PDB file of N, CA and C in Angstrom:
ATOM      1  N   MET A   1       0.846  -1.171   0.000  1.00 62.00           N
ATOM      2  CA  MET A   1       0.000   0.000   0.000  1.00 62.00           C
ATOM      3  C   MET A   1       0.892   1.235   0.000  1.00 62.00           C
ATOM      4  N   LEU A   2       0.553   2.182  -0.832  1.00 64.00           N
ATOM      5  CA  LEU A   2       1.342   3.391  -0.978  1.00 64.00           C
ATOM      6  C   LEU A   2       0.571   4.560  -0.379  1.00 64.00           C
ATOM      7  N   PHE A   3       1.186   5.242   0.586  1.00 64.00           N
ATOM      8  CA  PHE A   3       0.560   6.398   1.222  1.00 64.00           C
ATOM      9  C   PHE A   3       1.004   7.658   0.498  1.00 64.00           C
ATOM     10  N   ILE A   4       0.039   8.500   0.197  1.00 65.00           N
ATOM     11  CA  ILE A   4       0.338   9.767  -0.457  1.00 65.00           C
ATOM     12  C   ILE A   4       0.325  10.842   0.610  1.00 65.00           C
ATOM     13  N   VAL A   5       1.420  11.542   0.745  1.00 62.00           N
ATOM     14  CA  VAL A   5       1.548  12.563   1.771  1.00 62.00           C
ATOM     15  C   VAL A   5       1.938  13.874   1.112  1.00 62.00           C
ATOM     16  N   ALA A   6       1.301  14.946   1.536  1.00 62.00           N
ATOM     17  CA  ALA A   6       1.650  16.267   1.009  1.00 62.00           C
ATOM     18  C   ALA A   6       2.987  16.684   1.592  1.00 62.00           C
ATOM     19  N   ARG A   7       3.888  17.089   0.754  1.00 64.00           N
ATOM     20  CA  ARG A   7       5.217  17.506   1.204  1.00 64.00           C
ATOM     21  C   ARG A   7       5.449  18.964   0.870  1.00 64.00           C
ATOM     22  N   GLN A   8       4.442  19.768   1.150  1.00 62.00           N
ATOM     23  CA  GLN A   8       4.558  21.186   0.881  1.00 62.00           C
ATOM     24  C   GLN A   8       4.567  21.936   2.202  1.00 62.00           C
ATOM     25  N   LYS A   9       5.197  23.090   2.166  1.00 63.00           N
ATOM     26  CA  LYS A   9       5.176  23.950   3.340  1.00 63.00           C
ATOM     27  C   LYS A   9       3.817  24.637   3.425  1.00 63.00           C
ATOM     28  N   PRO A  10       3.368  24.964   4.621  1.00 60.00           N
ATOM     29  CA  PRO A  10       2.091  25.676   4.727  1.00 60.00           C
ATOM     30  C   PRO A  10       2.155  27.016   4.007  1.00 60.00           C
ATOM     31  N   VAL A  11       1.044  27.408   3.442  1.00 62.00           N
ATOM     32  CA  VAL A  11       0.987  28.652   2.684  1.00 62.00           C
ATOM     33  C   VAL A  11       1.108  29.847   3.616  1.00 62.00           C
ATOM     34  N   THR A  12       0.371  29.818   4.718  1.00 68.00           N
ATOM     35  CA  THR A  12       0.435  30.914   5.677  1.00 68.00           C
ATOM     36  C   THR A  12       0.987  30.381   6.990  1.00 68.00           C
ATOM     37  N   VAL A  13       1.880  31.119   7.548  1.00 65.00           N
ATOM     38  CA  VAL A  13       2.472  30.734   8.813  1.00 65.00           C
ATOM     39  C   VAL A  13       1.595  31.289   9.926  1.00 65.00           C
ATOM     40  N   LEU A  14       1.210  30.431  10.861  1.00 63.00           N
ATOM     41  CA  LEU A  14       0.377  30.860  11.975  1.00 63.00           C
ATOM     42  C   LEU A  14       1.217  31.593  13.011  1.00 63.00           C
ATOM     43  N   PRO A  15       0.653  32.606  13.623  1.00 69.00           N
ATOM     44  CA  PRO A  15       1.396  33.310  14.666  1.00 69.00           C
ATOM     45  C   PRO A  15       1.619  32.376  15.861  1.00 69.00           C
ATOM     46  N   PRO A  16       2.690  32.603  16.598  1.00 67.00           N
ATOM     47  CA  PRO A  16       3.005  31.691  17.702  1.00 67.00           C
ATOM     48  C   PRO A  16       1.968  31.710  18.822  1.00 67.00           C
ATOM     49  N   ASP A  17       1.348  32.847  19.049  1.00 75.00           N
ATOM     50  CA  ASP A  17       0.343  32.904  20.117  1.00 75.00           C
ATOM     51  C   ASP A  17      -1.033  33.124  19.498  1.00 75.00           C
ATOM     52  N   LEU A  18      -1.892  32.143  19.636  1.00 80.00           N
ATOM     53  CA  LEU A  18      -3.230  32.216  19.057  1.00 80.00           C
ATOM     54  C   LEU A  18      -4.270  32.560  20.108  1.00 80.00           C
ATOM     55  N   GLU A  19      -3.841  33.015  21.250  1.00 84.00           N
ATOM     56  CA  GLU A  19      -4.762  33.359  22.329  1.00 84.00           C
ATOM     57  C   GLU A  19      -5.458  34.677  22.027  1.00 84.00           C
ATOM     58  N   PRO A  20      -6.727  34.804  22.432  1.00 83.00           N
ATOM     59  CA  PRO A  20      -7.430  36.077  22.214  1.00 83.00           C
ATOM     60  C   PRO A  20      -6.877  37.177  23.126  1.00 83.00           C
ATOM     61  N   THR A  21      -7.009  38.393  22.667  1.00 87.00           N
ATOM     62  CA  THR A  21      -6.548  39.522  23.466  1.00 87.00           C
ATOM     63  C   THR A  21      -7.554  39.815  24.572  1.00 87.00           C
ATOM     64  N   ASP A  22      -7.162  40.673  25.494  1.00 90.00           N
ATOM     65  CA  ASP A  22      -8.070  41.047  26.579  1.00 90.00           C
ATOM     66  C   ASP A  22      -9.314  41.750  26.053  1.00 90.00           C
ATOM     67  N   ALA A  23      -9.152  42.565  25.030  1.00 91.00           N
ATOM     68  CA  ALA A  23     -10.297  43.270  24.442  1.00 91.00           C
ATOM     69  C   ALA A  23     -11.271  42.277  23.809  1.00 91.00           C
ATOM     70  N   GLU A  24     -10.739  41.254  23.137  1.00 90.00           N
ATOM     71  CA  GLU A  24     -11.598  40.241  22.538  1.00 90.00           C
ATOM     72  C   GLU A  24     -12.335  39.440  23.612  1.00 90.00           C
ATOM     73  N   LEU A  25     -11.653  39.113  24.696  1.00 92.00           N
ATOM     74  CA  LEU A  25     -12.295  38.395  25.793  1.00 92.00           C
ATOM     75  C   LEU A  25     -13.391  39.244  26.443  1.00 92.00           C
ATOM     76  N   ASP A  26     -13.150  40.542  26.575  1.00 92.00           N
ATOM     77  CA  ASP A  26     -14.174  41.434  27.132  1.00 92.00           C
ATOM     78  C   ASP A  26     -15.397  41.511  26.215  1.00 92.00           C
ATOM     79  N   ALA A  27     -15.160  41.538  24.908  1.00 90.00           N
ATOM     80  CA  ALA A  27     -16.277  41.578  23.958  1.00 90.00           C
ATOM     81  C   ALA A  27     -17.089  40.284  24.020  1.00 90.00           C
ATOM     82  N   ILE A  28     -16.408  39.158  24.149  1.00 92.00           N
ATOM     83  CA  ILE A  28     -17.107  37.875  24.274  1.00 92.00           C
ATOM     84  C   ILE A  28     -17.913  37.845  25.557  1.00 92.00           C
ATOM     85  N   GLU A  29     -17.325  38.310  26.640  1.00 94.00           N
ATOM     86  CA  GLU A  29     -18.020  38.340  27.927  1.00 94.00           C
ATOM     87  C   GLU A  29     -19.258  39.230  27.868  1.00 94.00           C
ATOM     88  N   ALA A  30     -19.181  40.325  27.141  1.00 92.00           N
ATOM     89  CA  ALA A  30     -20.319  41.230  27.019  1.00 92.00           C
ATOM     90  C   ALA A  30     -21.452  40.600  26.207  1.00 92.00           C
ATOM     91  N   GLU A  31     -21.117  39.720  25.263  1.00 94.00           N
ATOM     92  CA  GLU A  31     -22.128  39.091  24.415  1.00 94.00           C
ATOM     93  C   GLU A  31     -22.714  37.816  25.017  1.00 94.00           C
ATOM     94  N   MET A  32     -22.145  37.304  26.098  1.00 96.00           N
ATOM     95  CA  MET A  32     -22.583  36.021  26.642  1.00 96.00           C
ATOM     96  C   MET A  32     -24.050  35.986  27.074  1.00 96.00           C
ATOM     97  N   PRO A  33     -24.628  37.019  27.693  1.00 96.00           N
ATOM     98  CA  PRO A  33     -26.058  36.930  28.028  1.00 96.00           C
ATOM     99  C   PRO A  33     -26.953  36.740  26.801  1.00 96.00           C
ATOM    100  N   VAL A  34     -26.600  37.386  25.708  1.00 96.00           N
ATOM    101  CA  VAL A  34     -27.378  37.227  24.477  1.00 96.00           C
ATOM    102  C   VAL A  34     -27.216  35.812  23.942  1.00 96.00           C
ATOM    103  N   VAL A  35     -26.012  35.297  23.966  1.00 96.00           N
ATOM    104  CA  VAL A  35     -25.753  33.947  23.466  1.00 96.00           C
ATOM    105  C   VAL A  35     -26.510  32.920  24.305  1.00 96.00           C
ATOM    106  N   ARG A  36     -26.473  33.072  25.623  1.00 97.00           N
ATOM    107  CA  ARG A  36     -27.186  32.134  26.499  1.00 97.00           C
ATOM    108  C   ARG A  36     -28.698  32.173  26.237  1.00 97.00           C
ATOM    109  N   ALA A  37     -29.238  33.364  26.060  1.00 97.00           N
ATOM    110  CA  ALA A  37     -30.674  33.492  25.796  1.00 97.00           C
ATOM    111  C   ALA A  37     -31.032  32.868  24.455  1.00 97.00           C
ATOM    112  N   GLU A  38     -30.188  33.046  23.443  1.00 97.00           N
ATOM    113  CA  GLU A  38     -30.460  32.454  22.138  1.00 97.00           C
ATOM    114  C   GLU A  38     -30.360  30.931  22.179  1.00 97.00           C
ATOM    115  N   VAL A  39     -29.436  30.407  22.962  1.00 97.00           N
ATOM    116  CA  VAL A  39     -29.318  28.953  23.112  1.00 97.00           C
ATOM    117  C   VAL A  39     -30.551  28.400  23.814  1.00 97.00           C
ATOM    118  N   GLU A  40     -31.040  29.102  24.813  1.00 96.00           N
ATOM    119  CA  GLU A  40     -32.244  28.671  25.512  1.00 96.00           C
ATOM    120  C   GLU A  40     -33.451  28.655  24.560  1.00 96.00           C
ATOM    121  N   LEU A  41     -33.557  29.662  23.718  1.00 96.00           N
ATOM    122  CA  LEU A  41     -34.633  29.701  22.724  1.00 96.00           C
ATOM    123  C   LEU A  41     -34.501  28.545  21.743  1.00 96.00           C
ATOM    124  N   LEU A  42     -33.297  28.291  21.291  1.00 97.00           N
ATOM    125  CA  LEU A  42     -33.067  27.183  20.369  1.00 97.00           C
ATOM    126  C   LEU A  42     -33.420  25.846  21.014  1.00 97.00           C
ATOM    127  N   ASP A  43     -33.066  25.663  22.286  1.00 95.00           N
ATOM    128  CA  ASP A  43     -33.430  24.447  23.002  1.00 95.00           C
ATOM    129  C   ASP A  43     -34.944  24.271  23.071  1.00 95.00           C
ATOM    130  N   ALA A  44     -35.655  25.350  23.327  1.00 93.00           N
ATOM    131  CA  ALA A  44     -37.112  25.280  23.400  1.00 93.00           C
ATOM    132  C   ALA A  44     -37.707  24.922  22.041  1.00 93.00           C
ATOM    133  N   LEU A  45     -37.165  25.493  20.983  1.00 94.00           N
ATOM    134  CA  LEU A  45     -37.668  25.185  19.644  1.00 94.00           C
ATOM    135  C   LEU A  45     -37.364  23.741  19.248  1.00 94.00           C
ATOM    136  N   ILE A  46     -36.188  23.253  19.597  1.00 93.00           N
ATOM    137  CA  ILE A  46     -35.821  21.872  19.266  1.00 93.00           C
ATOM    138  C   ILE A  46     -36.682  20.891  20.048  1.00 93.00           C
ATOM    139  N   ALA A  47     -36.951  21.183  21.312  1.00 90.00           N
ATOM    140  CA  ALA A  47     -37.777  20.298  22.129  1.00 90.00           C
ATOM    141  C   ALA A  47     -39.175  20.181  21.557  1.00 90.00           C
ATOM    142  N   GLN A  48     -39.640  21.194  20.916  1.00 90.00           N
ATOM    143  CA  GLN A  48     -40.984  21.187  20.331  1.00 90.00           C
ATOM    144  C   GLN A  48     -41.051  20.296  19.094  1.00 90.00           C
ATOM    145  N   LEU A  49     -39.936  20.083  18.424  1.00 90.00           N
ATOM    146  CA  LEU A  49     -39.937  19.296  17.186  1.00 90.00           C
ATOM    147  C   LEU A  49     -40.286  17.831  17.412  1.00 90.00           C
ATOM    148  N   ASP A  50     -39.959  17.300  18.583  1.00 84.00           N
ATOM    149  CA  ASP A  50     -40.116  15.876  18.843  1.00 84.00           C
ATOM    150  C   ASP A  50     -41.524  15.475  19.263  1.00 84.00           C
ATOM    151  N   ARG A  51     -42.348  16.408  19.608  1.00 86.00           N
ATOM    152  CA  ARG A  51     -43.663  16.052  20.128  1.00 86.00           C
ATOM    153  C   ARG A  51     -44.705  17.073  19.670  1.00 86.00           C
ATOM    154  N   THR A  52     -45.950  16.744  19.978  1.00 87.00           N
ATOM    155  CA  THR A  52     -47.035  17.658  19.665  1.00 87.00           C
ATOM    156  C   THR A  52     -46.923  18.886  20.562  1.00 87.00           C
ATOM    157  N   PRO A  53     -46.934  20.077  19.985  1.00 84.00           N
ATOM    158  CA  PRO A  53     -46.788  21.284  20.811  1.00 84.00           C
ATOM    159  C   PRO A  53     -47.933  21.426  21.815  1.00 84.00           C
ATOM    160  N   LEU A  54     -47.581  21.706  23.037  1.00 88.00           N
ATOM    161  CA  LEU A  54     -48.543  21.930  24.105  1.00 88.00           C
ATOM    162  C   LEU A  54     -48.519  23.398  24.488  1.00 88.00           C
ATOM    163  N   GLU A  55     -49.434  23.791  25.346  1.00 92.00           N
ATOM    164  CA  GLU A  55     -49.450  25.169  25.853  1.00 92.00           C
ATOM    165  C   GLU A  55     -48.155  25.472  26.604  1.00 92.00           C
ATOM    166  N   PHE A  56     -47.638  24.460  27.313  1.00 91.00           N
ATOM    167  CA  PHE A  56     -46.373  24.629  28.037  1.00 91.00           C
ATOM    168  C   PHE A  56     -45.243  24.986  27.077  1.00 91.00           C
ATOM    169  N   ASP A  57     -45.197  24.317  25.924  1.00 90.00           N
ATOM    170  CA  ASP A  57     -44.148  24.589  24.939  1.00 90.00           C
ATOM    171  C   ASP A  57     -44.276  26.001  24.384  1.00 90.00           C
ATOM    172  N   ALA A  58     -45.489  26.399  24.100  1.00 92.00           N
ATOM    173  CA  ALA A  58     -45.696  27.754  23.575  1.00 92.00           C
ATOM    174  C   ALA A  58     -45.272  28.790  24.604  1.00 92.00           C
ATOM    175  N   ARG A  59     -45.576  28.549  25.869  1.00 95.00           N
ATOM    176  CA  ARG A  59     -45.189  29.473  26.938  1.00 95.00           C
ATOM    177  C   ARG A  59     -43.669  29.523  27.084  1.00 95.00           C
ATOM    178  N   ARG A  60     -43.041  28.341  26.998  1.00 94.00           N
ATOM    179  CA  ARG A  60     -41.578  28.283  27.124  1.00 94.00           C
ATOM    180  C   ARG A  60     -40.901  29.044  25.983  1.00 94.00           C
ATOM    181  N   ILE A  61     -41.413  28.880  24.776  1.00 95.00           N
ATOM    182  CA  ILE A  61     -40.837  29.589  23.626  1.00 95.00           C
ATOM    183  C   ILE A  61     -41.066  31.087  23.753  1.00 95.00           C
ATOM    184  N   ARG A  62     -42.246  31.483  24.168  1.00 96.00           N
ATOM    185  CA  ARG A  62     -42.547  32.906  24.334  1.00 96.00           C
ATOM    186  C   ARG A  62     -41.619  33.537  25.380  1.00 96.00           C
ATOM    187  N   ARG A  63     -41.428  32.846  26.497  1.00 97.00           N
ATOM    188  CA  ARG A  63     -40.532  33.375  27.538  1.00 97.00           C
ATOM    189  C   ARG A  63     -39.088  33.429  27.048  1.00 97.00           C
ATOM    190  N   ALA A  64     -38.670  32.424  26.290  1.00 97.00           N
ATOM    191  CA  ALA A  64     -37.306  32.416  25.759  1.00 97.00           C
ATOM    192  C   ALA A  64     -37.111  33.567  24.767  1.00 97.00           C
ATOM    193  N   ARG A  65     -38.123  33.827  23.935  1.00 97.00           N
ATOM    194  CA  ARG A  65     -38.019  34.961  23.000  1.00 97.00           C
ATOM    195  C   ARG A  65     -37.940  36.282  23.748  1.00 97.00           C
ATOM    196  N   ASN A  66     -38.717  36.397  24.824  1.00 98.00           N
ATOM    197  CA  ASN A  66     -38.656  37.619  25.633  1.00 98.00           C
ATOM    198  C   ASN A  66     -37.291  37.790  26.279  1.00 98.00           C
ATOM    199  N   ARG A  67     -36.675  36.684  26.711  1.00 97.00           N
ATOM    200  CA  ARG A  67     -35.331  36.775  27.297  1.00 97.00           C
ATOM    201  C   ARG A  67     -34.303  37.202  26.251  1.00 97.00           C
ATOM    202  N   VAL A  68     -34.456  36.706  25.023  1.00 97.00           N
ATOM    203  CA  VAL A  68     -33.545  37.112  23.943  1.00 97.00           C
ATOM    204  C   VAL A  68     -33.687  38.607  23.677  1.00 97.00           C
ATOM    205  N   LEU A  69     -34.921  39.078  23.588  1.00 97.00           N
ATOM    206  CA  LEU A  69     -35.136  40.509  23.345  1.00 97.00           C
ATOM    207  C   LEU A  69     -34.583  41.358  24.482  1.00 97.00           C
ATOM    208  N   ALA A  70     -34.787  40.920  25.723  1.00 97.00           N
ATOM    209  CA  ALA A  70     -34.273  41.662  26.875  1.00 97.00           C
ATOM    210  C   ALA A  70     -32.752  41.668  26.893  1.00 97.00           C
ATOM    211  N   ALA A  71     -32.147  40.539  26.556  1.00 97.00           N
ATOM    212  CA  ALA A  71     -30.680  40.468  26.537  1.00 97.00           C
ATOM    213  C   ALA A  71     -30.110  41.356  25.439  1.00 97.00           C
ATOM    214  N   ARG A  72     -30.753  41.359  24.274  1.00 96.00           N
ATOM    215  CA  ARG A  72     -30.289  42.234  23.184  1.00 96.00           C
ATOM    216  C   ARG A  72     -30.467  43.702  23.550  1.00 96.00           C
ATOM    217  N   ARG A  73     -31.593  44.028  24.197  1.00 96.00           N
ATOM    218  CA  ARG A  73     -31.828  45.407  24.630  1.00 96.00           C
ATOM    219  C   ARG A  73     -30.755  45.842  25.621  1.00 96.00           C
ATOM    220  N   ASP A  74     -30.468  44.995  26.604  1.00 95.00           N
ATOM    221  CA  ASP A  74     -29.453  45.335  27.605  1.00 95.00           C
ATOM    222  C   ASP A  74     -28.080  45.485  26.964  1.00 95.00           C
ATOM    223  N   ALA A  75     -27.758  44.613  26.015  1.00 93.00           N
ATOM    224  CA  ALA A  75     -26.460  44.699  25.343  1.00 93.00           C
ATOM    225  C   ALA A  75     -26.344  45.982  24.534  1.00 93.00           C
ATOM    226  N   SER A  76     -27.408  46.355  23.835  1.00 93.00           N
ATOM    227  CA  SER A  76     -27.336  47.591  23.046  1.00 93.00           C
ATOM    228  C   SER A  76     -27.298  48.819  23.951  1.00 93.00           C
ATOM    229  N   ASN A  77     -27.988  48.761  25.099  1.00 92.00           N
ATOM    230  CA  ASN A  77     -27.917  49.883  26.038  1.00 92.00           C
ATOM    231  C   ASN A  77     -26.516  50.018  26.630  1.00 92.00           C
ATOM    232  N   ARG A  78     -25.872  48.891  26.933  1.00 89.00           N
ATOM    233  CA  ARG A  78     -24.495  48.944  27.441  1.00 89.00           C
ATOM    234  C   ARG A  78     -23.553  49.501  26.379  1.00 89.00           C
ATOM    235  N   ALA A  79     -23.760  49.097  25.134  1.00 86.00           N
ATOM    236  CA  ALA A  79     -22.899  49.584  24.052  1.00 86.00           C
ATOM    237  C   ALA A  79     -23.103  51.076  23.835  1.00 86.00           C
ATOM    238  N   ALA A  80     -24.342  51.526  23.931  1.00 87.00           N
ATOM    239  CA  ALA A  80     -24.616  52.951  23.750  1.00 87.00           C
ATOM    240  C   ALA A  80     -24.061  53.770  24.900  1.00 87.00           C
ATOM    241  N   ALA A  81     -24.044  53.201  26.099  1.00 85.00           N
ATOM    242  CA  ALA A  81     -23.536  53.919  27.264  1.00 85.00           C
ATOM    243  C   ALA A  81     -22.019  54.069  27.206  1.00 85.00           C
ATOM    244  N   THR A  82     -21.336  53.140  26.542  1.00 79.00           N
ATOM    245  CA  THR A  82     -19.884  53.206  26.486  1.00 79.00           C
ATOM    246  C   THR A  82     -19.386  54.104  25.368  1.00 79.00           C
ATOM    247  N   GLN A  83     -20.248  54.435  24.404  1.00 73.00           N
ATOM    248  CA  GLN A  83     -19.837  55.322  23.325  1.00 73.00           C
ATOM    249  C   GLN A  83     -19.746  56.743  23.842  1.00 73.00           C
ATOM    250  N   VAL A  84     -18.727  57.431  23.419  1.00 60.00           N
ATOM    251  CA  VAL A  84     -18.520  58.810  23.853  1.00 60.00           C
ATOM    252  C   VAL A  84     -19.127  59.751  22.831  1.00 60.00           C
ATOM    253  N   SER A  85     -19.948  60.654  23.289  1.00 58.00           N
ATOM    254  CA  SER A  85     -20.558  61.612  22.398  1.00 58.00           C
ATOM    255  C   SER A  85     -19.672  62.842  22.298  1.00 58.00           C
ATOM    256  N   GLY A  86     -19.507  63.348  21.087  1.00 54.00           N
ATOM    257  CA  GLY A  86     -18.672  64.536  20.882  1.00 54.00           C
ATOM    258  C   GLY A  86     -19.451  65.822  21.038  1.00 54.00           C
ATOM    259  N   ASP A  87     -20.756  65.738  21.323  1.00 52.00           N
ATOM    260  CA  ASP A  87     -21.581  66.936  21.413  1.00 52.00           C
ATOM    261  C   ASP A  87     -21.510  67.633  22.769  1.00 52.00           C
ATOM    262  N   ALA A  88     -21.082  66.917  23.798  1.00 54.00           N
ATOM    263  CA  ALA A  88     -21.057  67.498  25.146  1.00 54.00           C
ATOM    264  C   ALA A  88     -19.933  68.517  25.237  1.00 54.00           C
ATOM    265  N   ALA A  89     -20.218  69.593  25.903  1.00 48.00           N
ATOM    266  CA  ALA A  89     -19.191  70.629  26.022  1.00 48.00           C
ATOM    267  C   ALA A  89     -18.687  70.737  27.437  1.00 48.00           C
TER     268      ALA A  89
END
């Protein structure tokens, strides 16, 4: 049996440190409530696929959608609060 192996150098050299910067970690941390709320909504929608939808399922999905909207609202309010306005004197 003959093994074929690529004997080429990589096209792009990866940097030695692939760790995220502190700013990137802070941005991820700021987005986590939205991500968690979206995962919860997705879980509720997936759970509904396996069975006949009940009132409980509709309530769970509605609450999950409200949590997503609240998390997005809070994230946008935090982002707006951190922006500096040039109009203040």
